[in-house]
Amino acid sequence: MKWNIPTLEEFENTVWRCTACGTCKEAYDYGPPPFSAAICPAGEEFGFEGFLSSKGKIAYARGLLSGDLKWNDALVDAIYRCNICGGCQSQCQLDHKPFIPEIIEAMRRKAVEDGVGPMPKQKVIAQSLSSYDNPYQGPRRVRLDWTRPFKKGKQKPIKDILKEPAPVLYFVGCTGAYNVPERAIPQATASIFNKLGLDFGILGESELCCGSTAMRLGDVEAFQRIAESNLEMFKKLHDEKGMRTIVTSCAGCYRAILKDYSKADQYGKMMDGIRVTHVTQFLHDLFMSGQLKLSESVPWKVTYHDPCHAGRHLTKFIIDKDGSQLWAGAYVGLNDEDCLYDKPRELLKAIPGIDLREMRRIKANSYCCGGGGGVMTGYNDWAQRNAALRIQEGMETGAQHMVSICPFCHYNLNQGSQGIGSKMKLYDLTELIDRALPEKV
């Protein structure tokens, strides 16, 4: 299988389209009322211009390409002190806007290729992927621990899709399976599916990591190995088990399967007839068709956090490739119809008793939880401090709790809340929907 994953050298022309104007530092909205606020977690934490979003990182890319910069510990560290959240990309209006996260990841791919990356603590992830096919160093049998409540009482057992055909594959993801606090997310999701009487199955011990973490760290070989295995499995499930839809709870898995996997030349063939969707989109479709009826009251004041991977990372950029509109390579506009901004909010508002209170930085301007891009593993203290900033912003709304649709955000924001002694807790949207959805009669 051939992959179209560009090298840093292939971005030679693009990196020079940055004018270092600094717009990438701030989230802004013309209002009314107009406002601006910091958007770059690394810039907020470290201050130095070299850490600031595209303005600093693109300067590093230029230096590496020209040969003026050579790898040393400080340079590698600076490149990995980034969430690759895409906040800077949302603010930029220049012709290199569509490529900013890709350029940062290309620098990381070069670092790995040259034997200097990733950071020491992050190398454990690569070793774990090689040994266990997940980044948590967890045995495969542990992937099923979250299903224990479904093997007793009134709960319906969950199908092994390799043994029993099903039209829907619930791709649980490593964080929901291995990170104990995050098991609440797949449990709530499966409970909802059972209440709705949906025919779905899981891969259980046969599920592999999606490869998102490897891709974000620049370990392209590990990513390709895992992605190719998953694509082959998905095709097999479609052809032999009647699987037509892949539903994932994890924003990172969703982004990887939908966007990163599409860089494979066989993607269209392997995924023919298969729909990839986040559980939020999946449940929103059922809500709009009248199949999801939320009737139980959840009398909470909540605020909503937009995950980067389910939001701005899914933006499609319109580029004038041949110069027929403006000039060759010009950034013309964007399409954010794949970004999960409004649908989770519509589901939240449909829950009886919910009082949704918005933070200042939302949707494309959302402030990253601080856990992505390998930061939660490589720089855990910083990830927690950044999460605390977001929790404080949520507290300013008067909300009791925060809601999101990403297990990484779920974990890191709860860590940040605990770190500052806040009573605000992060819930996944599925946890609230499960509470609001009555048992199947």
C-alpha positions as MATLAB code, in Angstrom:
seq = 'MKWNIPTLEEFENTVWRCTACGTCKEAYDYGPPPFSAAICPAGEEFGFEGFLSSKGKIAYARGLLSGDLKWNDALVDAIYRCNICGGCQSQCQLDHKPFIPEIIEAMRRKAVEDGVGPMPKQKVIAQSLSSYDNPYQGPRRVRLDWTRPFKKGKQKPIKDILKEPAPVLYFVGCTGAYNVPERAIPQATASIFNKLGLDFGILGESELCCGSTAMRLGDVEAFQRIAESNLEMFKKLHDEKGMRTIVTSCAGCYRAILKDYSKADQYGKMMDGIRVTHVTQFLHDLFMSGQLKLSESVPWKVTYHDPCHAGRHLTKFIIDKDGSQLWAGAYVGLNDEDCLYDKPRELLKAIPGIDLREMRRIKANSYCCGGGGGVMTGYNDWAQRNAALRIQEGMETGAQHMVSICPFCHYNLNQGSQGIGSKMKLYDLTELIDRALPEKV';
ca = [
       0.000    0.000    0.000;
       1.415    3.382   -0.994;
       0.979    6.443    1.201;
       0.920   10.116    0.296;
       2.457   11.462    3.503;
       4.564   14.494    2.559;
       8.089   15.131    3.786;
       9.215   18.471    5.172;
      11.061   19.111    1.897;
       7.753   18.960    0.032;
       6.575   21.975    2.037;
       9.528   24.107    0.861;
       7.324   26.650   -0.918;
       4.552   26.617    1.657;
       6.684   27.540    4.665;
       7.763   30.763    2.962;
       4.169   31.918    2.716;
       4.197   32.774    6.425;
       4.843   36.508    6.948;
       5.330   36.161   10.731;
       2.471   38.638   11.219;
       1.522   37.087   14.558;
      -2.194   36.713   13.850;
      -1.813   33.068   14.848;
      -1.259   34.060   18.489;
      -4.819   35.130   19.250;
      -8.316   33.761   18.858;
     -10.503   36.603   17.723;
     -14.089   37.257   16.827;
     -15.527   40.432   15.388;
     -18.627   40.001   17.537;
     -20.612   41.849   18.540;
     -19.071   42.247   20.997;
     -15.595   41.725   19.550;
     -13.058   39.833   21.625;
      -9.607   38.315   21.475;
      -7.885   35.736   23.657;
      -4.813   33.533   23.499;
      -5.108   30.478   21.254;
      -1.687   28.785   21.483;
      -1.130   26.609   24.594;
       2.650   26.520   24.051;
       2.774   30.294   23.681;
       0.775   30.719   26.887;
       3.027   28.341   28.815;
       6.486   29.244   27.541;
       6.152   32.757   26.118;
       9.201   32.565   23.845;
       8.328   33.309   20.208;
       9.788   30.013   19.019;
       7.001   28.169   20.807;
       4.233   30.370   19.436;
       1.979   28.595   16.976;
       2.871   28.841   13.310;
       4.974   31.994   13.659;
       7.625   30.197   15.700;
       7.291   26.664   14.376;
       7.454   27.783   10.735;
      10.703   29.618   11.477;
      12.123   26.319   12.700;
      10.933   24.601    9.527;
      12.701   27.207    7.402;
      15.905   26.769    9.370;
      15.835   22.980    9.014;
      15.167   23.218    5.279;
      17.904   25.771    4.660;
      20.422   23.936    6.832;
      20.868   26.939    9.105;
      19.454   24.885   11.998;
      20.895   21.559   13.107;
      19.212   19.151   15.460;
      20.030   19.598   19.120;
      18.109   18.815   22.303;
      16.586   22.295   22.553;
      15.278   22.259   18.970;
      13.755   18.788   19.260;
      12.164   19.771   22.551;
      10.651   22.907   21.013;
       9.113   20.968   18.125;
       7.463   18.500   20.487;
       6.227   21.192   22.872;
       3.136   21.641   20.727;
      -0.359   20.177   20.926;
      -0.787   20.458   17.142;
      -4.235   21.694   18.120;
      -4.725   23.751   14.960;
      -5.628   26.900   16.858;
      -3.029   28.874   14.935;
      -4.387   27.470   11.678;
      -7.872   28.777   12.486;
      -6.521   32.313   12.913;
      -4.130   32.462    9.949;
      -5.475   33.957    6.722;
      -2.384   33.499    4.546;
      -1.733   30.953    1.822;
       0.027   28.528    4.119;
      -3.048   28.286    6.395;
      -4.199   24.881    5.052;
      -0.842   23.239    5.801;
       0.279   24.427    9.255;
      -0.358   21.280   11.374;
       0.974   19.145    8.513;
       4.219   21.160    8.460;
       4.678   20.715   12.216;
       4.061   16.978   11.907;
       6.458   16.827    8.940;
       9.180   18.313   11.174;
       8.468   15.566   13.682;
       8.642   12.936   10.941;
      12.043   14.323    9.995;
      13.131   14.210   13.634;
      12.145   10.537   13.894;
      13.768    9.736   10.549;
      16.993   11.419   11.699;
      16.939    9.464   14.976;
      16.420   12.406   17.332;
      12.673   12.181   18.015;
      10.334   11.757   19.702;
      11.053   12.892   23.256;
      12.286   10.255   25.758;
       8.964    9.865   27.588;
       7.130    9.591   24.249;
       9.316    6.736   23.038;
       7.390    4.473   25.397;
       4.405    4.933   23.079;
       6.344    3.629   20.077;
       7.568    0.655   22.100;
       4.062   -0.082   23.345;
       2.600    0.104   19.850;
       5.198   -2.372   18.672;
       4.639   -4.789   21.559;
       0.932   -4.390   22.336;
      -0.656   -2.546   19.375;
      -1.799    0.159   21.791;
      -0.031    3.109   23.463;
      -0.930    2.077   27.032;
       1.299   -1.018   27.385;
      -1.852   -3.004   28.052;
      -2.405   -6.694   27.215;
      -5.091   -7.323   24.630;
      -7.348   -9.097   27.119;
      -7.708   -5.824   29.053;
      -9.557   -4.312   26.104;
     -12.679   -6.148   27.266;
     -12.610   -5.054   30.919;
     -15.053   -2.208   30.256;
     -17.670   -4.744   29.069;
     -18.043   -6.494   32.443;
     -21.297   -4.684   33.386;
     -22.853   -6.059   30.183;
     -22.302   -9.675   31.193;
     -24.660   -9.641   34.160;
     -28.015   -8.316   35.275;
     -30.343   -6.695   32.766;
     -27.578   -5.504   30.457;
     -27.429   -7.167   27.059;
     -24.074   -8.837   26.232;
     -22.056   -7.119   23.517;
     -21.390   -8.985   20.288;
     -17.974   -9.994   19.066;
     -18.369   -8.848   15.482;
     -15.849  -11.418   14.267;
     -18.171  -14.173   15.530;
     -21.596  -12.602   15.052;
     -22.289  -10.343   12.042;
     -23.507   -6.799   12.676;
     -24.040   -3.737   10.444;
     -22.373   -1.411   12.977;
     -18.839   -1.721   14.339;
     -18.270    0.195   17.538;
     -14.566    1.064   17.398;
     -13.900    1.676   21.085;
     -10.381    3.127   20.918;
      -7.433    2.575   23.246;
      -8.177    5.370   25.724;
     -11.717    4.168   26.398;
     -10.520    0.598   26.801;
      -7.305    1.006   28.809;
      -7.627    4.259   30.736;
      -9.829    3.242   33.682;
     -11.659    6.583   34.234;
     -12.472    6.710   30.515;
     -14.272    3.365   30.494;
     -17.391    5.313   31.431;
     -17.508    6.486   27.800;
     -17.770    3.102   26.007;
     -20.068    1.883   28.778;
     -22.439    4.818   28.237;
     -22.228    4.403   24.460;
     -23.009    0.678   24.541;
     -25.827    1.311   27.020;
     -27.373    3.842   24.612;
     -27.060    1.423   21.700;
     -28.728   -1.329   23.729;
     -31.558    0.948   24.820;
     -32.150    1.838   21.159;
     -32.062   -1.809   20.125;
     -29.191   -1.289   17.683;
     -27.403   -4.233   16.127;
     -23.734   -3.558   16.776;
     -20.540   -5.366   17.685;
     -16.983   -4.738   18.813;
     -13.625   -6.234   17.894;
     -12.670   -6.788   21.531;
      -9.185   -8.248   21.880;
      -8.747   -8.021   18.096;
      -9.057   -4.221   18.041;
      -5.841   -2.340   17.295;
      -4.879    1.245   18.006;
      -6.020    3.655   15.287;
      -2.434    4.948   14.980;
      -3.287    8.594   15.644;
      -0.717    8.963   18.417;
       2.061    7.547   16.225;
       1.103    9.933   13.406;
       1.080   12.958   15.708;
       4.534   12.044   17.058;
       6.016   11.610   13.589;
       6.438    7.813   13.717;
       5.118    7.237   10.226;
       6.243    3.605    9.983;
       4.280    2.615   13.096;
       1.261    4.532   11.829;
       1.312    2.886    8.415;
       1.659   -0.606    9.875;
      -1.330   -0.162   12.160;
      -3.456    1.707    9.612;
      -2.942   -0.934    6.939;
      -3.933   -3.692    9.371;
      -7.072   -1.761   10.309;
      -8.025   -1.080    6.703;
      -7.699   -4.771    5.915;
      -9.850   -5.624    8.937;
     -12.518   -3.079    7.978;
     -12.728   -4.476    4.459;
     -12.983   -8.013    5.816;
     -15.799   -7.010    8.168;
     -17.650   -5.317    5.331;
     -17.262   -8.206    2.909;
     -17.788  -11.087    5.345;
     -19.823   -9.719    8.280;
     -22.054   -7.109    6.638;
     -20.487   -4.186    8.494;
     -21.449   -0.885    6.883;
     -20.792    1.718    9.584;
     -17.846    2.370   11.904;
     -18.767    4.407   14.978;
     -16.059    5.768   17.259;
     -16.268    7.599   20.587;
     -12.758    8.986   20.273;
     -12.138   12.216   18.392;
      -8.575   11.072   17.669;
      -9.728    7.754   16.185;
     -12.361    9.560   14.146;
      -9.842   12.012   12.725;
      -7.325    9.263   12.012;
      -9.670    6.875   10.196;
     -11.471    9.619    8.301;
      -8.541   11.866    7.434;
      -5.153   10.220    8.029;
      -6.133    6.888    6.479;
      -7.275    8.673    3.325;
      -3.599    9.315    2.526;
      -3.351    5.647    1.474;
      -3.739    5.016   -2.253;
      -6.031    2.044   -1.493;
      -8.285    3.950    0.917;
     -11.210    4.284   -1.487;
     -11.091    0.605   -2.393;
     -10.676   -0.647    1.184;
     -13.419    1.598    2.585;
     -15.900    1.257   -0.270;
     -19.400    0.949    1.171;
     -18.260    1.836    4.716;
     -19.271    4.979    6.552;
     -16.994    6.353    9.285;
     -18.748    8.473   11.883;
     -18.299    9.827   15.384;
     -20.909    8.695   17.899;
     -22.109   12.310   18.142;
     -22.978   12.413   14.433;
     -24.452    8.915   14.653;
     -26.735    9.806   17.566;
     -27.647   13.163   16.035;
     -28.901   11.350   12.931;
     -31.057    9.111   15.144;
     -32.299   12.169   17.030;
     -33.291   13.954   13.842;
     -35.132   10.858   12.586;
     -37.074   10.573   15.848;
     -35.428    7.337   17.000;
     -33.507    8.963   19.863;
     -36.018   10.409   22.331;
     -34.532   12.078   25.374;
     -37.131   12.302   28.125;
     -35.381   11.923   31.486;
     -34.366   15.188   33.149;
     -30.715   16.065   33.795;
     -31.012   19.374   35.691;
     -27.451   20.586   35.237;
     -25.784   23.840   34.252;
     -23.097   22.823   31.769;
     -20.593   24.317   29.374;
     -19.292   22.608   26.242;
     -15.664   22.087   25.189;
     -14.901   21.592   21.481;
     -12.164   18.963   20.959;
      -9.568   19.873   18.343;
      -9.745   16.521   16.517;
     -13.534   16.576   16.218;
     -13.576   20.243   15.309;
     -11.082   22.364   13.425;
      -8.886   19.379   12.462;
     -11.718   18.302   10.138;
     -11.892   21.606    8.281;
     -11.563   21.304    4.509;
      -9.614   24.135    2.923;
     -10.331   25.474   -0.540;
      -7.143   26.161   -2.493;
      -6.816   27.786   -5.916;
      -4.534   25.117   -7.329;
      -4.334   26.364  -10.916;
      -4.594   30.124  -10.371;
      -8.008   30.447  -12.029;
      -9.538   32.358   -9.081;
      -6.678   34.325   -7.515;
      -3.219   32.836   -8.043;
      -1.748   29.361   -7.950;
      -1.740   28.020   -4.414;
      -3.922   30.790   -2.985;
      -6.056   30.048    0.082;
      -9.614   30.856   -1.020;
     -11.863   29.682    1.795;
     -12.928   26.749    3.927;
     -15.669   24.213    4.447;
     -16.342   23.180    8.045;
     -19.384   20.962    7.477;
     -17.492   17.926    8.853;
     -16.579   19.777   12.059;
     -18.712   18.688   14.999;
     -19.628   22.105   16.343;
     -23.413   22.472   16.294;
     -24.562   18.845   16.534;
     -23.269   18.109   20.038;
     -24.798   21.369   21.209;
     -28.145   20.459   19.631;
     -28.103   17.120   21.439;
     -27.207   18.808   24.716;
     -30.032   21.305   24.394;
     -32.462   18.469   23.665;
     -31.814   16.919   27.089;
     -34.543   18.050   29.517;
     -33.167   20.207   32.321;
     -29.858   21.104   30.655;
     -28.798   24.757   30.871;
     -25.967   25.260   28.338;
     -23.634   28.157   29.045;
     -20.960   28.903   26.451;
     -17.365   29.853   27.141;
     -15.733   32.728   25.246;
     -13.510   30.534   23.083;
     -15.658   27.999   21.265;
     -15.899   26.072   17.990;
     -13.005   27.008   15.662;
     -11.690   29.341   18.378;
     -11.824   26.678   21.089;
      -8.867   26.554   23.461;
      -7.170   23.130   23.421;
      -7.463   20.952   26.534;
      -3.672   20.631   26.370;
      -3.423   16.860   26.070;
      -2.989   16.267   22.345;
       0.047   16.004   20.094;
       1.871   13.731   22.543;
       1.946   16.447   25.221;
       0.017   14.450   27.824;
       2.730   11.783   27.665;
       5.787   13.958   27.087;
       4.917   16.940   29.270;
       2.213   15.810   31.680;
       2.616   18.685   34.161;
       2.157   21.230   31.387;
      -0.852   19.342   30.016;
      -2.494   19.508   33.433;
      -1.751   23.214   33.879;
      -3.202   23.986   30.460;
      -6.318   21.939   31.232;
      -6.740   24.000   34.396;
      -6.878   27.175   32.283;
      -9.755   25.713   30.299;
     -11.530   24.574   33.467;
     -11.236   28.084   34.881;
     -12.769   29.466   31.690;
     -15.623   27.011   32.108;
     -16.125   28.009   35.728;
     -16.480   31.640   34.678;
     -19.740   30.730   32.894;
     -21.339   29.635   36.166;
     -21.649   26.065   34.891;
     -21.403   23.113   37.274;
     -19.849   20.734   34.780;
     -18.145   20.635   31.394;
     -19.151   18.330   28.526;
     -17.113   17.134   25.557;
     -16.879   14.287   23.034;
     -13.264   13.143   23.344;
     -11.780   10.724   25.920;
      -8.445   12.578   25.820;
     -10.190   15.846   26.704;
     -12.262   13.929   29.259;
      -9.181   12.663   31.072;
      -6.944   15.720   30.808;
      -9.589   18.270   31.772;
     -10.560   16.198   34.806;
      -6.883   16.091   35.770;
      -6.685   19.860   35.395;
      -9.800   20.339   37.490;
      -8.448   18.162   40.276;
      -5.141   19.991   40.115;
      -6.742   23.299   41.104;
      -9.275   21.788   43.514;
     -12.266   22.608   41.317;
     -15.586   20.808   41.710;
     -16.169   21.042   37.946;
     -16.155   17.606   36.339;
     -15.825   16.770   32.664;
     -18.522   14.431   31.302;
     -18.716   12.874   27.886;
     -21.881   13.745   25.976;
     -22.813   10.050   25.857;
     -22.905    9.937   29.662;
     -25.597   12.639   29.703;
     -27.542   11.104   26.828;
     -27.531    7.744   28.600;
     -28.996    9.422   31.681;
     -31.684   11.139   29.584;
     -32.616    8.065   27.551;
     -35.198    5.812   29.210;
     -34.809    2.047   29.259;
     -36.174    0.225   26.228;
     -39.711   -0.979   26.882;
];
